[in-house]
Coordinates of C-alpha atoms in Angstrom, one line a residue:
M18 CA 6.2 16.0 -22.8
H19 CA 10.0 15.8 -21.4
E20 CA 11.1 19.4 -22.8
F21 CA 9.4 21.6 -20.6
L22 CA 11.0 19.9 -17.8
K23 CA 14.5 20.9 -19.2
T24 CA 13.8 24.6 -19.7
T25 CA 13.7 27.2 -17.1
P26 CA 12.2 30.5 -17.8
S27 CA 14.4 33.7 -17.1
R28 CA 13.7 35.5 -13.9
S29 CA 15.1 39.0 -12.8
Q30 CA 15.6 38.2 -9.3
P31 CA 18.1 35.6 -7.7
Q32 CA 17.0 32.0 -7.5
P33 CA 18.1 29.2 -5.5
D34 CA 20.9 26.9 -6.8
L35 CA 18.4 24.2 -7.9
D36 CA 18.8 22.1 -11.2
I37 CA 15.6 20.8 -12.0
L38 CA 16.9 17.7 -13.6
Q39 CA 19.2 16.6 -10.7
Y40 CA 16.0 17.9 -8.2
A41 CA 13.9 15.6 -9.9
S42 CA 15.7 12.6 -9.6
L43 CA 16.5 13.6 -5.9
K44 CA 20.1 14.1 -6.4
R45 CA 19.9 17.5 -4.6
S46 CA 17.9 15.9 -1.5
P47 CA 19.0 16.5 2.0
S48 CA 21.1 13.7 3.4
S49 CA 19.8 10.7 5.3
R50 CA 19.9 10.7 9.0
S51 CA 19.0 8.0 11.5
P52 CA 15.3 7.3 11.7
A53 CA 13.8 8.2 15.0
P54 CA 11.4 5.4 16.5
H55 CA 8.4 7.0 14.8
D56 CA 10.1 7.3 11.4
S57 CA 10.8 3.3 11.2
Y58 CA 9.4 3.0 7.5
P59 CA 11.6 3.2 4.3
Y60 CA 11.1 7.1 3.3
P61 CA 13.8 9.1 2.9
Q62 CA 14.5 11.0 6.4
Q63 CA 15.2 14.6 5.8
D64 CA 17.2 16.9 7.8
M65 CA 16.8 20.6 6.9
G66 CA 19.9 21.9 8.8
G67 CA 17.8 24.8 10.4
D68 CA 16.8 26.0 6.8
S69 CA 12.9 25.7 6.1
S70 CA 13.7 26.4 2.5
Y71 CA 16.2 23.9 1.8
G72 CA 14.8 21.6 -0.9
Y73 CA 11.6 23.5 -2.3
L74 CA 11.6 24.8 -5.6
P75 CA 11.3 28.5 -6.6
H76 CA 8.1 29.5 -8.5
A77 CA 9.0 29.2 -12.3
Q78 CA 10.3 25.6 -11.4
E79 CA 7.1 24.4 -9.3
S80 CA 4.5 25.6 -12.0
L81 CA 6.3 23.8 -14.5
F82 CA 5.8 20.7 -12.5
L83 CA 2.4 21.9 -11.7
D84 CA 1.2 21.6 -15.4
L85 CA 1.8 17.7 -15.0
F86 CA -1.3 17.2 -12.5
W87 CA -4.0 18.1 -14.9
Q88 CA -2.5 15.6 -17.5
T89 CA -2.3 12.4 -14.9
H90 CA -3.6 12.3 -12.1
Y91 CA -6.6 15.0 -12.2
F92 CA -9.0 12.9 -14.6
S93 CA -8.5 9.8 -12.0
F94 CA -9.4 11.9 -9.1
P95 CA -11.5 15.1 -10.2
I96 CA -12.0 16.3 -6.8
L97 CA -10.8 19.8 -7.1
N98 CA -12.1 22.7 -8.5
E99 CA -9.5 23.5 -11.2
G100 CA -10.2 27.3 -11.3
Q101 CA -10.0 27.8 -7.5
F102 CA -7.2 25.6 -7.0
R103 CA -5.0 27.9 -9.6
K104 CA -6.3 30.8 -7.9
D105 CA -5.5 29.7 -4.6
Y106 CA -2.1 28.7 -5.8
N107 CA -1.4 32.2 -7.3
A108 CA -2.5 33.8 -4.0
L109 CA 0.1 32.0 -2.0
W110 CA 2.8 33.1 -4.4
A111 CA 1.6 36.7 -4.3
A112 CA 1.6 36.7 -0.8
S113 CA 5.3 35.9 -0.6
S114 CA 8.1 38.3 -0.4
P115 CA 10.2 38.8 -3.8
G116 CA 13.0 36.0 -3.9
Q117 CA 11.4 34.0 -1.1
L118 CA 9.5 30.6 -1.3
R119 CA 5.7 30.5 -0.9
K120 CA 3.9 29.5 2.2
A121 CA 3.2 26.0 3.0
S122 CA -0.1 24.7 2.0
P123 CA -1.1 21.0 2.7
L124 CA -3.0 20.6 -0.6
V125 CA -0.8 22.3 -2.9
D126 CA 2.3 20.5 -1.1
I127 CA 0.8 16.9 -2.0
V128 CA -0.2 18.0 -5.7
V129 CA 3.4 19.2 -6.2
A130 CA 4.8 15.9 -4.7
L131 CA 2.8 14.4 -7.2
C132 CA 3.7 16.4 -10.2
I133 CA 7.5 15.7 -9.1
Q134 CA 6.9 12.0 -8.8
V135 CA 5.8 12.0 -12.3
G136 CA 8.4 14.4 -13.6
S137 CA 11.2 12.3 -12.0
F138 CA 10.1 9.4 -14.3
L139 CA 10.0 11.4 -17.4
V140 CA 13.4 13.0 -16.3
R141 CA 15.0 9.6 -15.9
Q142 CA 13.3 8.0 -18.9
S143 CA 14.7 10.6 -21.0
S144 CA 18.2 10.1 -19.5
Q145 CA 18.1 6.3 -20.3
A146 CA 17.0 7.0 -23.9
S147 CA 19.9 9.4 -24.6
D148 CA 22.2 7.0 -22.9
P149 CA 21.2 3.6 -22.5
G150 CA 24.0 2.1 -20.3
S151 CA 23.8 4.6 -17.7
G152 CA 22.7 3.5 -14.2
T153 CA 23.3 -0.2 -14.6
D154 CA 26.1 -2.2 -13.4
Q155 CA 27.9 -5.2 -14.9
N156 CA 25.5 -7.5 -13.0
N157 CA 22.9 -6.0 -15.5
E158 CA 21.2 -4.4 -12.6
S159 CA 20.1 -0.8 -11.5
S160 CA 22.8 0.7 -9.5
S161 CA 20.6 3.5 -8.0
D162 CA 20.2 3.4 -4.6
D163 CA 16.6 2.5 -3.6
L164 CA 15.9 5.5 -1.8
N165 CA 17.1 7.6 -4.6
T166 CA 14.8 6.5 -6.8
P167 CA 12.1 8.7 -9.1
S168 CA 9.2 7.1 -7.4
L169 CA 10.1 9.4 -4.4
G170 CA 10.5 12.3 -5.9
G171 CA 9.2 15.3 -4.1
F172 CA 9.0 13.4 -1.0
Q173 CA 10.0 16.6 0.8
Y174 CA 6.6 18.3 -0.4
Y175 CA 4.8 14.9 0.4
R176 CA 6.5 15.1 4.1
R177 CA 5.4 18.7 4.9
C178 CA 1.7 17.8 3.9
Q179 CA 1.6 15.2 6.4
E180 CA 2.9 17.1 9.0
S181 CA 0.4 20.0 8.1
I182 CA -2.7 17.3 8.1
D183 CA -1.4 15.8 11.4
R184 CA -2.4 19.2 13.0
M185 CA -5.7 19.3 11.5
I186 CA -7.2 16.1 13.1
E187 CA -9.5 18.2 15.4
S188 CA -10.7 20.6 13.1
P189 CA -10.7 18.4 9.5
S190 CA -12.7 19.9 6.2
I191 CA -13.0 18.4 3.3
E192 CA -9.7 19.6 2.3
T193 CA -8.0 17.5 4.5
V194 CA -9.7 14.6 3.1
H195 CA -8.3 15.8 -0.4
C196 CA -4.7 15.9 1.1
Y197 CA -5.5 12.0 2.3
I198 CA -6.5 11.2 -1.1
F199 CA -3.5 12.3 -2.9
S200 CA -1.3 11.0 -0.3
I201 CA -2.4 7.7 -1.3
V202 CA -2.3 8.1 -4.5
Y203 CA 1.6 9.2 -4.3
L204 CA 2.3 6.4 -2.0
Y205 CA 0.5 3.8 -4.2
E206 CA 2.5 5.0 -7.1
A207 CA 5.9 5.0 -5.3
G208 CA 4.7 1.1 -4.3
L209 CA 4.5 1.8 -0.5
L210 CA 1.6 -0.1 -0.2
N211 CA 1.5 -0.7 3.5
G212 CA 1.7 2.9 3.9
A213 CA -0.8 3.7 1.4
H214 CA -3.5 1.2 3.2
V215 CA -3.0 2.8 6.5
A216 CA -3.7 6.1 4.9
V217 CA -6.8 4.8 3.5
G218 CA -8.2 3.9 6.6
K219 CA -7.1 7.3 8.2
A220 CA -9.1 9.2 5.2
I221 CA -12.3 7.0 5.6
M222 CA -12.6 7.7 9.3
M223 CA -11.6 11.3 8.5
A224 CA -14.5 11.2 5.8
M225 CA -17.0 9.6 8.3
I226 CA -16.5 12.4 10.8
L227 CA -17.7 15.0 8.0
G228 CA -20.5 12.8 6.7
L229 CA -19.0 12.3 3.4
P230 CA -20.6 8.6 3.1
Y231 CA -24.1 10.2 2.9
E232 CA -25.7 12.4 0.5
P233 CA -24.9 16.0 1.1
E234 CA -28.2 18.1 2.6
A235 CA -30.7 19.6 -0.2
D236 CA -29.7 23.0 0.8
V237 CA -25.9 22.6 -0.5
P238 CA -25.4 23.7 -4.1
E239 CA -25.0 21.4 -6.4
P240 CA -21.1 21.7 -7.4
Q241 CA -20.5 21.4 -3.7
K242 CA -22.5 18.0 -3.7
E243 CA -20.8 16.8 -6.8
I244 CA -17.2 17.4 -5.0
S245 CA -18.4 15.6 -1.9
R246 CA -19.7 12.7 -3.9
R247 CA -16.5 12.3 -5.8
T248 CA -14.2 12.6 -2.9
W249 CA -16.5 9.6 -1.2
W250 CA -16.2 7.3 -4.1
S251 CA -12.6 8.2 -4.9
L252 CA -12.0 6.8 -1.4
Y253 CA -14.0 3.8 -2.2
I254 CA -11.8 3.2 -5.5
L255 CA -8.6 3.4 -3.7
D256 CA -10.2 0.7 -1.1
I257 CA -10.6 -1.4 -3.5
K258 CA -7.5 -1.4 -5.7
L259 CA -5.4 -1.6 -2.5
S260 CA -7.4 -4.5 -1.2
L261 CA -7.1 -6.3 -4.3
E262 CA -3.3 -5.8 -4.6
V263 CA -2.4 -6.6 -0.9
G264 CA -5.1 -9.5 -0.3
R265 CA -6.8 -7.7 2.4
P266 CA -10.5 -7.2 3.3
L267 CA -12.2 -3.9 2.5
M268 CA -12.9 -1.0 4.8
I269 CA -15.9 0.4 3.1
D270 CA -19.2 -1.2 3.3
P271 CA -21.3 0.4 0.1
L272 CA -24.5 -0.6 1.8
R273 CA -23.9 1.7 4.6
S274 CA -23.5 4.7 2.3
T275 CA -26.4 6.8 1.0
C276 CA -24.1 8.9 -1.1
R277 CA -25.1 8.8 -4.7
L278 CA -23.2 8.2 -7.8
P279 CA -21.4 11.6 -9.3
S280 CA -22.5 13.0 -12.7
D281 CA -20.5 13.0 -15.8
S282 CA -22.4 15.6 -17.3
N283 CA -20.5 18.3 -19.7
E284 CA -21.9 21.1 -17.1
V285 CA -20.3 19.4 -14.1
G286 CA -17.1 19.0 -16.2
R287 CA -16.9 22.5 -17.1
W288 CA -17.4 23.5 -13.8
L289 CA -14.6 21.5 -12.0
G290 CA -12.0 22.1 -14.8
P291 CA -13.0 25.3 -16.8
H292 CA -9.4 25.0 -18.3
Y293 CA -9.3 21.5 -19.0
S294 CA -8.7 20.7 -22.4
F295 CA -10.5 17.4 -23.6
D296 CA -10.9 16.1 -27.4
D297 CA -14.2 16.4 -29.1
S298 CA -13.7 12.4 -29.7
C299 CA -13.6 11.9 -26.3
P300 CA -16.8 11.6 -24.1
T301 CA -16.5 13.5 -20.9
W302 CA -13.3 13.4 -18.9
L303 CA -15.3 12.8 -15.6
G304 CA -16.6 9.2 -16.9
F305 CA -13.3 7.8 -16.5
Q306 CA -13.4 7.8 -12.8
T307 CA -17.2 6.6 -12.8
Q308 CA -16.2 3.8 -15.6
T309 CA -13.4 2.8 -13.1
L310 CA -15.5 2.7 -10.1
R311 CA -18.0 0.4 -11.8
L312 CA -15.2 -2.0 -13.0
L313 CA -13.6 -2.0 -9.4
D314 CA -17.2 -2.5 -7.9
A315 CA -18.0 -5.5 -10.5
V316 CA -14.7 -7.0 -9.6
R317 CA -15.6 -6.8 -5.8
C318 CA -18.8 -8.6 -6.0
V319 CA -17.1 -11.5 -8.2
R320 CA -14.3 -11.8 -5.6
S321 CA -16.7 -12.0 -2.9
V322 CA -18.9 -14.4 -4.2
L323 CA -15.9 -16.7 -5.3
Y324 CA -14.2 -16.4 -1.8
T325 CA -17.5 -17.3 0.0
R326 CA -18.0 -20.3 -2.0
Y327 CA -14.3 -21.2 -1.3
D328 CA -14.5 -21.1 2.1
A329 CA -17.6 -23.0 2.4
A330 CA -15.9 -25.7 0.2
V331 CA -12.2 -26.2 1.5
G332 CA -13.1 -27.3 4.7
E333 CA -10.1 -27.5 7.7
N334 CA -7.5 -28.7 5.0
G335 CA -7.7 -25.0 3.5
Y336 CA -6.0 -24.8 0.1
K337 CA -4.9 -28.4 0.1
D338 CA -8.5 -29.5 -0.6
F339 CA -9.0 -26.8 -3.5
V340 CA -5.8 -28.2 -5.1
N341 CA -6.3 -32.1 -4.5
K342 CA -10.2 -32.1 -4.8
A343 CA -11.4 -31.8 -8.4
A344 CA -14.8 -31.0 -6.9
V345 CA -13.9 -28.3 -4.9
R346 CA -11.9 -26.9 -7.9
E347 CA -14.5 -27.3 -10.3
G348 CA -17.2 -26.0 -8.3
C349 CA -15.1 -22.8 -7.6
A350 CA -14.2 -22.5 -11.6
C351 CA -18.0 -22.9 -12.4
L352 CA -19.2 -20.4 -10.2
L353 CA -16.5 -18.2 -11.5
T354 CA -17.5 -18.8 -15.1
A355 CA -21.1 -17.5 -14.2
Q356 CA -19.6 -14.3 -12.1
M357 CA -17.5 -13.4 -14.9
K358 CA -20.5 -12.4 -16.9
E359 CA -20.7 -9.2 -14.7
L360 CA -17.2 -8.1 -16.1
S361 CA -18.5 -8.7 -19.6
A362 CA -21.4 -6.6 -19.0
W363 CA -19.5 -4.0 -17.8
A364 CA -17.3 -4.1 -20.9
R365 CA -20.1 -3.9 -23.3
Q366 CA -21.3 -0.8 -21.6
V367 CA -18.4 1.4 -21.9
P368 CA -18.8 4.0 -24.4
D369 CA -17.0 4.2 -27.6
G370 CA -15.0 7.1 -26.4
Y371 CA -13.3 5.2 -23.9
L372 CA -12.3 2.4 -26.0
V373 CA -8.6 1.7 -27.1
A374 CA -8.8 1.5 -31.1
R375 CA -7.1 -1.4 -33.0
H376 CA -6.4 -1.8 -36.3
D377 CA -8.6 -5.2 -36.5
G378 CA -9.9 -6.4 -33.2
Q379 CA -11.9 -5.7 -30.5
S380 CA -11.7 -3.7 -27.4
F381 CA -11.4 -5.4 -23.8
S382 CA -11.1 -8.7 -25.8
T383 CA -7.9 -11.0 -25.7
D384 CA -7.1 -11.4 -29.2
R385 CA -4.0 -9.2 -28.8
E386 CA -4.4 -7.2 -32.2
R387 CA -2.0 -4.4 -32.7
L388 CA -3.5 -1.0 -31.2
D389 CA -4.4 2.3 -33.1
F390 CA -2.9 5.2 -31.6
E391 CA -4.3 8.5 -32.9
V392 CA -1.4 10.7 -32.9
D393 CA -3.4 13.8 -32.9
M394 CA -5.2 12.8 -29.6
I395 CA -4.3 14.6 -26.6
I396 CA -2.2 12.6 -24.2
H397 CA -4.7 12.4 -21.0
C398 CA -7.3 11.2 -23.6
Q399 CA -5.1 8.2 -24.6
R400 CA -3.9 7.3 -21.1
Q401 CA -7.5 7.1 -19.9
R402 CA -8.1 4.7 -22.6
L403 CA -5.6 2.6 -21.9
L404 CA -5.5 2.5 -18.1
L405 CA -9.2 1.4 -18.2
E406 CA -8.6 -1.4 -20.6
L407 CA -5.4 -2.3 -18.5
Q408 CA -7.1 -2.1 -15.2
Y409 CA -9.8 -4.5 -16.7
H410 CA -7.5 -7.2 -17.8
Q411 CA -5.2 -6.9 -14.6
C412 CA -8.2 -7.6 -12.7
C413 CA -9.5 -10.5 -14.9
M414 CA -6.0 -12.0 -14.5
S415 CA -5.9 -11.7 -10.8
L416 CA -9.7 -13.4 -10.5
Y417 CA -8.0 -16.3 -12.6
Q418 CA -4.7 -16.6 -11.0
P419 CA -5.9 -19.2 -8.0
F420 CA -6.5 -22.0 -10.9
I421 CA -2.8 -22.1 -11.9
C422 CA -2.5 -25.0 -9.5
F423 CA 1.1 -26.4 -9.4
A424 CA -0.3 -30.2 -9.0
P425 CA -3.0 -31.8 -10.5
A426 CA -6.1 -32.8 -8.7
A427 CA -5.8 -36.4 -6.9
D428 CA -9.2 -37.5 -7.7
G429 CA -10.0 -36.3 -11.1
L430 CA -9.7 -34.3 -13.9
T431 CA -10.5 -30.4 -13.8
P432 CA -11.4 -29.4 -17.3
V433 CA -13.0 -26.0 -16.3
S434 CA -10.7 -25.0 -13.6
D435 CA -7.9 -25.5 -16.3
G436 CA -9.7 -23.3 -18.6
K437 CA -9.6 -20.5 -15.9
A438 CA -5.9 -21.2 -15.8
E439 CA -5.9 -20.5 -19.4
A440 CA -7.8 -17.1 -19.3
A441 CA -5.5 -16.2 -16.8
L442 CA -2.6 -16.6 -19.4
A443 CA -4.5 -14.9 -21.9
H444 CA -5.2 -11.7 -19.7
A445 CA -1.4 -11.5 -18.7
M446 CA -0.5 -12.1 -22.5
T447 CA -2.9 -9.4 -23.8
L448 CA -1.8 -6.8 -21.0
T449 CA 1.7 -7.7 -21.7
A450 CA 1.5 -6.8 -25.4
M451 CA -0.5 -3.6 -24.9
I452 CA 2.0 -2.0 -22.4
H453 CA 4.9 -3.4 -24.6
Q454 CA 3.1 -1.5 -27.7
T455 CA 2.5 1.6 -25.5
L456 CA 5.7 2.1 -24.1
T457 CA 7.7 1.6 -27.5
N458 CA 5.3 3.9 -29.3
T459 CA 3.9 6.6 -27.3
E460 CA 4.6 8.5 -23.7
A461 CA 0.7 7.7 -22.7
L462 CA 2.0 5.8 -19.8
S463 CA 5.0 7.4 -19.0
G464 CA 5.2 8.6 -15.4
V465 CA 2.6 5.9 -14.6
Y466 CA 4.5 3.7 -12.0
H467 CA 1.9 1.3 -11.0
V468 CA 1.6 -0.3 -14.7
Y469 CA 5.0 -1.9 -13.9
R470 CA 3.7 -3.7 -10.9
W471 CA 0.6 -4.9 -13.3
Q472 CA 3.2 -6.1 -15.7
K473 CA 5.2 -8.1 -13.1
N474 CA 2.0 -9.6 -12.0
A475 CA 1.5 -10.6 -15.5
L476 CA 5.1 -11.9 -15.9
F477 CA 5.3 -14.1 -13.1
T478 CA 1.6 -15.4 -14.2
M479 CA 2.6 -16.4 -17.5
L480 CA 5.8 -18.3 -15.9
G481 CA 3.6 -19.9 -13.4
F482 CA 1.4 -21.4 -16.5
A483 CA 4.4 -22.4 -18.2
Y484 CA 5.6 -24.2 -15.4
T485 CA 2.2 -26.0 -14.7
F486 CA 0.9 -26.7 -18.1
P487 CA 3.3 -28.0 -20.6
I488 CA 0.8 -27.5 -23.4
K489 CA 2.6 -27.8 -26.8
G490 CA -0.2 -25.6 -28.8
L491 CA 0.5 -22.7 -26.0
A492 CA 4.2 -23.1 -25.7
T493 CA 5.5 -20.8 -28.6
A494 CA 3.2 -18.1 -27.8
T495 CA 3.9 -18.3 -24.2
R496 CA 7.6 -18.1 -24.8
K497 CA 7.6 -15.1 -27.1
S498 CA 5.2 -13.4 -24.3
I499 CA 7.5 -14.1 -21.4
E500 CA 10.1 -12.5 -23.8
M501 CA 8.1 -9.5 -24.4
A502 CA 7.3 -9.1 -20.8
I503 CA 10.9 -9.2 -19.5
A504 CA 11.5 -6.6 -22.1
V505 CA 9.1 -4.3 -20.7
V506 CA 10.4 -4.7 -17.0
D507 CA 13.7 -3.9 -18.8
M508 CA 12.1 -0.6 -19.7
Y509 CA 11.7 0.4 -16.1
R510 CA 15.4 -0.5 -15.2
E511 CA 16.5 3.2 -14.7
V512 CA 13.1 4.4 -13.2
L513 CA 12.7 1.7 -10.6
P514 CA 15.7 0.0 -9.0
E515 CA 14.0 -3.3 -8.4
A516 CA 13.3 -3.7 -12.2
G517 CA 16.6 -5.0 -12.8
R518 CA 16.8 -7.9 -10.2
V519 CA 13.0 -8.8 -11.4
A520 CA 14.5 -9.1 -14.9
S521 CA 17.2 -11.3 -14.3
I522 CA 14.9 -13.7 -11.9
A523 CA 12.4 -13.9 -14.5
R524 CA 15.3 -15.2 -17.3
A525 CA 16.5 -17.5 -14.5
L526 CA 13.1 -19.0 -14.2
A527 CA 12.2 -19.0 -18.1
E528 CA 15.4 -21.0 -18.6
E529 CA 14.4 -23.4 -15.7
V530 CA 11.1 -23.8 -17.3
G531 CA 12.4 -24.6 -20.7
A532 CA 15.0 -27.2 -19.0
I533 CA 12.3 -29.1 -17.0
I534 CA 9.5 -28.9 -19.7
P535 CA 10.6 -30.2 -23.2
A536 CA 7.2 -29.7 -24.5
L537 CA 8.0 -25.7 -24.3
N538 CA 10.9 -26.3 -26.1
T539 CA 9.7 -26.0 -29.9
G540 CA 12.6 -26.5 -32.2
S541 CA 15.3 -25.7 -29.4
N542 CA 17.1 -27.0 -26.5
G543 CA 15.6 -24.7 -24.4
W544 CA 15.3 -21.0 -23.9
S545 CA 19.0 -19.6 -24.3
S546 CA 20.7 -16.9 -22.8
S547 CA 20.8 -15.1 -26.1
T548 CA 16.6 -15.5 -26.4
L549 CA 16.3 -13.7 -23.0
S550 CA 19.3 -11.2 -23.3
S551 CA 19.6 -8.6 -21.0
S552 CA 19.0 -6.0 -23.8
G553 CA 15.4 -7.3 -23.4
A554 CA 15.0 -7.3 -27.2
A555 CA 11.2 -8.7 -27.7
A556 CA 9.7 -10.4 -30.8
S557 CA 8.6 -7.6 -33.4
T558 CA 5.4 -9.3 -33.5
T559 CA 2.5 -9.6 -31.0
P560 CA 2.2 -13.3 -30.0
A561 CA -1.0 -14.8 -30.4
L562 CA -2.6 -18.1 -28.8
S563 CA -3.3 -20.6 -31.3
T564 CA -7.1 -20.4 -30.3
P565 CA -7.6 -16.5 -30.1
G566 CA -10.3 -15.7 -27.5
T567 CA -12.5 -12.5 -28.2
R568 CA -13.6 -12.2 -24.4
S569 CA -12.9 -13.7 -21.2
D570 CA -16.7 -15.5 -21.4
A571 CA -15.3 -17.0 -24.6
L572 CA -12.6 -18.5 -22.8
D573 CA -14.8 -20.3 -20.7
I574 CA -16.3 -22.3 -23.3
Q575 CA -12.9 -23.4 -24.2
A576 CA -12.7 -25.0 -20.7
A577 CA -14.2 -28.1 -22.0
R578 CA -10.7 -28.9 -23.6
L579 CA -9.5 -31.7 -20.8
I580 CA -6.1 -30.1 -20.3
S581 CA -5.5 -31.9 -17.1
N582 CA -5.1 -35.2 -18.9
I583 CA -1.6 -33.7 -20.0
P584 CA 1.3 -35.2 -17.7
M585 CA 2.6 -32.2 -15.4
T586 CA 6.0 -31.8 -14.0
G587 CA 6.5 -30.2 -10.7
S588 CA 3.9 -32.0 -8.7
A589 CA 6.4 -31.9 -5.7
L590 CA 6.2 -28.2 -5.8
G591 CA 2.2 -28.6 -4.8
Q592 CA 0.5 -29.9 -1.7
R593 CA 1.1 -26.4 0.2
D594 CA -1.3 -25.3 2.7
Q595 CA -1.7 -21.8 1.1
N596 CA -4.8 -19.4 1.2
M597 CA -6.5 -19.1 -1.8
A598 CA -6.8 -15.5 -1.5
M599 CA -3.2 -15.1 -1.2
M600 CA -2.4 -16.9 -4.7
S601 CA -4.5 -14.2 -6.3
C602 CA -2.8 -11.2 -4.8
S603 CA -0.2 -9.3 -6.9
T604 CA 3.2 -10.9 -7.1
D605 CA 4.4 -7.6 -5.2
T606 CA 2.8 -9.1 -1.9
I607 CA 3.7 -13.0 -2.3
L608 CA 7.1 -12.8 -3.5
D609 CA 10.3 -12.0 -1.4
S610 CA 12.5 -9.8 -3.7
G611 CA 15.1 -10.2 -1.6
F612 CA 15.1 -14.1 -1.6
L613 CA 14.6 -13.9 -5.2
H614 CA 17.7 -12.1 -5.7
Q615 CA 19.6 -14.8 -3.7
F616 CA 17.9 -17.2 -6.1
V617 CA 19.6 -15.9 -8.8
E618 CA 23.3 -15.8 -7.2
E619 CA 23.1 -19.4 -6.0
G620 CA 22.3 -20.5 -9.7
N621 CA 19.3 -21.9 -11.2
N622 CA 18.4 -25.6 -10.3
I623 CA 15.4 -27.7 -9.7
E624 CA 15.8 -27.2 -5.9
A625 CA 16.1 -23.2 -6.2
M626 CA 12.6 -23.5 -7.7
D627 CA 11.1 -25.6 -4.7
I628 CA 12.7 -23.0 -2.4
L629 CA 11.2 -20.2 -4.6
W630 CA 7.6 -21.5 -4.6
A631 CA 7.8 -22.4 -0.8
S632 CA 8.8 -18.7 0.0
L633 CA 5.1 -17.9 -1.0
D634 CA 3.7 -16.0 2.3
P635 CA 0.5 -17.7 3.5
S636 CA 0.1 -15.4 6.5
D637 CA -2.4 -12.9 5.1
V638 CA -6.4 -14.3 4.9
S639 CA -8.7 -12.3 3.0
N640 CA -12.1 -12.7 4.5
V641 CA -14.5 -10.8 2.3
S642 CA -18.1 -10.5 3.0
T643 CA -20.6 -10.8 0.1
W644 CA -21.9 -7.4 -0.8
M645 CA -24.4 -6.0 -3.5
P646 CA -23.2 -4.1 -6.5
I647 CA -23.3 -0.6 -5.6
S648 CA -25.7 0.1 -8.5
H649 CA -28.5 -2.1 -6.6
A650 CA -27.4 -0.4 -3.3
M651 CA -26.8 3.4 -4.1
P652 CA -29.9 5.7 -5.2
G653 CA -29.1 7.5 -8.7

């Protein structure tokens, strides 16, 4: 997939001097300027110098990038008619004078921005493969400017799209909502989660103005009904994903919508994507969005019920009561045991065509058996399968994370709660093993930036478990998985500037864990710097728990083991009045990367660990109301 990015077809007319490799990495982006008061966000500020064509691609190069859209984002958000989009795109160029750039179009611009964002990942990744030492300084960190990162590739197209849709507010159309949706995806992939969440609010309001939460009128043609339905449920998916990741309440209440669930039929698929290639071994490509919708809605229901119980149980002391009172912690854990059956039921109904094959193992399990990549399968089919299962493990891990408490309950044992902490570890290890094997064997996850955040979340989950539960039977497997996770983070070093810092922090924490918890040091005096080397070499074999699980409910059965009677260190790190919802958010939200960088520079010691965990931000509170599943609330 890299090759077409390096090749530009010959053209008879003169073309602007734009090298595609430099452009994709934003090396040729316009220089920064001082931000105006309304530009106080960390995006590249561009001064076109009076030349409205500066920074935009000619036809041949733009068309090359555009091909990436159908391989990456289209199956996640199939809200465009492929044939109509291509027709409109060609018409824009046909209306342009020879040698000139096309007229601005907000929808085309944001799609091109997404494609350049993906292409920038591929180009930088290819550059790293050919020159492994490039882009890193002597401190083993990326030397790239944070604003000159591939994740912001194509920003000038994104910015032009925003300027256009701002002028459409008084006369919106469904295309306006489509522009918002792809703008949210662009910001989400770039890691600009606050901006993405704000854009979700704008898009939902625009959709309400157009009546998208409601079933279309009977006289509307069926294909247009499907576009309308998929547009609304795309917003719902993005609302849940961002809510889970940043720890804020949802904006959409599905009970207030009468919009039916979209159809996955082959007929609809052929109408939406007449030239969209698919494999006979895969079910209809439209089903990926529907399966993602069902998964995230199940997670929303579980999360809502859990936090409703938590709010009722903790009292005025908040998270302190959850940590210190065994009955509170066990009550929430037992409730989660029952609720997680919803996710197990979802996993059982997923069609075989969406399952990641294994040499010897079960999909959506935590057995961490090696994956079986079908080399003849088209790339977006592989990507669908992997993203669906990785999303499942990420969601399960996040639901179990609050039970990794840094102090034992003061008034009793908590075997069920500790079993949930072990389940979080199992899902983190499985997610790590899957990502590592995929990145080292295929390009199926290339260009998918948010997978890095899932991996970072899993890495710090494993480190938190290793510090909290010095269980000898799990020590070796946990250590190997942490090493593998650091290796995965290192793979993103050239693509995301923060990856180098995160890897350094994780190594420091891993060595600290090895020093203060002797039970983790099986046959050694700790995790040496050679074991956690900057080269990121991970174990060649996939680590396995001493007692492998099959699904999350099987891990619940293991909760009967009295883990909490093992002495724990680090109780001084507990007793903090933090909100439980924030503890289940992504580590992107709760860990201050600027502080962590300072932590590494100041050295590794117990006091620094205390400061690290004290930096968790308890300010945001998720008050999530209890809602019915959409399968119960929605017709059809």
